[in-house]
Amino acid sequence: MDDDNFTHEPAAPRRKQGPRGAWVIAGVIAGVLLFHAAARRSADFAPDDVALGRNTVAFTSVRDGKQFGGTIPDLPALSSTARAAREAGRPLVVWLGASQCYAINHPKAGARTAIAFAAAAAEARGSRACWVQCASPNSNAHELLCMYLAFRQAGLAPERLVVAFTYDDLKEPGIRDSALAVLAPLDAETLRVGGAAAAEVEAERARFAAGLAREGSASPVKRTATKGTPQERLEEVLVRWLERHWSAWALRGNLSAQAVTWWKMPVTTVAFRIFDRPQTSVPADLGAWNMRALRALLDLARADGARVLVYQAPHNPGLKPFFHPRGEYDRGQAAMAAECAARNFDWIALETLVPAGLWGETNNFTPDVFHFQVEGHRLLGEAIESAVAERDG
């Protein structure tokens, strides 16, 4: 072949690769070390305390060494108090709710929560009832259901059940590990009466008990392309292994919450000084999902023969704009009232019970619509006790 028919060009000079691979490895190692250090430093960060707002403090209620008010992790102590009362032949009043039940804004020495005021009022009128309260921050309906199931499984289904209905908590997804940790396997009768909501609690409880990853458990369930595949199972194994063997990985939720707090609070504080706070809506799917759990709770209480009082949680009056779209909020209250009426249960509306001057501030320096001062707790406790006394004698 005649090479004259072809043109020849010199090859381009080869670039020197340089130490790019080493830099990548060094960057990965540095990132891992930074993550480890930051996560370890977040170990003592308590997002639930931050969420309570400025100058608002969580309280437990104890009398004569017996705890009668607390959160889900306190259920063993609360059950012990309830059991002692039951053995003494005293009727049991169990009050379930969210942080409004136990958080006091600007507390002073001797401050008491609503459950303490209710118990004192009951005692003053000669009632032998034992009042016990379990509540947790932003408790959604599934977590309220878990609380009730825990008392039920302990043989402590109450004669009177009081449930705080906080509309905002219908938007809370998932079921926290702490709510599942207090449960034993649900029996067939509980699953029959509790329906789909009880079945989902049992599925999540079994998943938690088996040590399976639950980060994607927020409901309503959303299917993904990897659902049920070997990839999903491999990811679960890796997550479990990391949580057992790397303390920083187990603290990643704390780190995420702390990071959000660091940047979100200052930004929103400035924004809320310029613009009105946006109204908060409850997504339709989460609202329906949580209402299903509330219906299961009411059905189980009815099956246990409990008398039930559900109340509309107090809301900061005169707040403009209203925290939720007003029509949406009112429809939610009406729906809950209808569920009570359908079962011949009691419903009372306490939206305006606590005057405006008794409410706290959020961390954004905006009016708190959930937490109030001790005088608000007195008003709430005495209102609930009075409603129970009127109905139970």
mmCIF file of C-alpha atoms in Angstrom, residues 41 78 104 110 117 128 171 185 188 246 276 288 304 337 353 375:
data_model
loop_
_atom_site.group_PDB
_atom_site.id
_atom_site.type_symbol
_atom_site.label_atom_id
_atom_site.label_comp_id
_atom_site.label_asym_id
_atom_site.label_seq_id
_atom_site.Cartn_x
_atom_site.Cartn_y
_atom_site.Cartn_z
ATOM 1 C CA ARG A 41 -21.104 16.653 69.104
ATOM 2 C CA LEU A 78 -47.137 5.536 84.666
ATOM 3 C CA ILE A 104 -45.243 25.168 80.683
ATOM 4 C CA GLY A 110 -44.272 25.007 92.251
ATOM 5 C CA PHE A 117 -54.742 20.478 88.501
ATOM 6 C CA ARG A 128 -61.356 8.339 94.238
ATOM 7 C CA LYS A 171 -49.832 16.215 59.563
ATOM 8 C CA PRO A 185 -47.348 -8.214 69.714
ATOM 9 C CA ALA A 188 -56.047 -11.166 67.065
ATOM 10 C CA TRP A 246 -20.552 3.355 64.054
ATOM 11 C CA ASP A 276 -46.977 37.260 57.925
ATOM 12 C CA ALA A 288 -56.829 10.732 56.369
ATOM 13 C CA ASP A 304 -63.094 -2.049 76.313
ATOM 14 C CA ALA A 337 -66.849 15.715 66.739
ATOM 15 C CA LEU A 353 -60.287 28.447 76.841
ATOM 16 C CA GLU A 375 -52.570 29.559 84.615
#
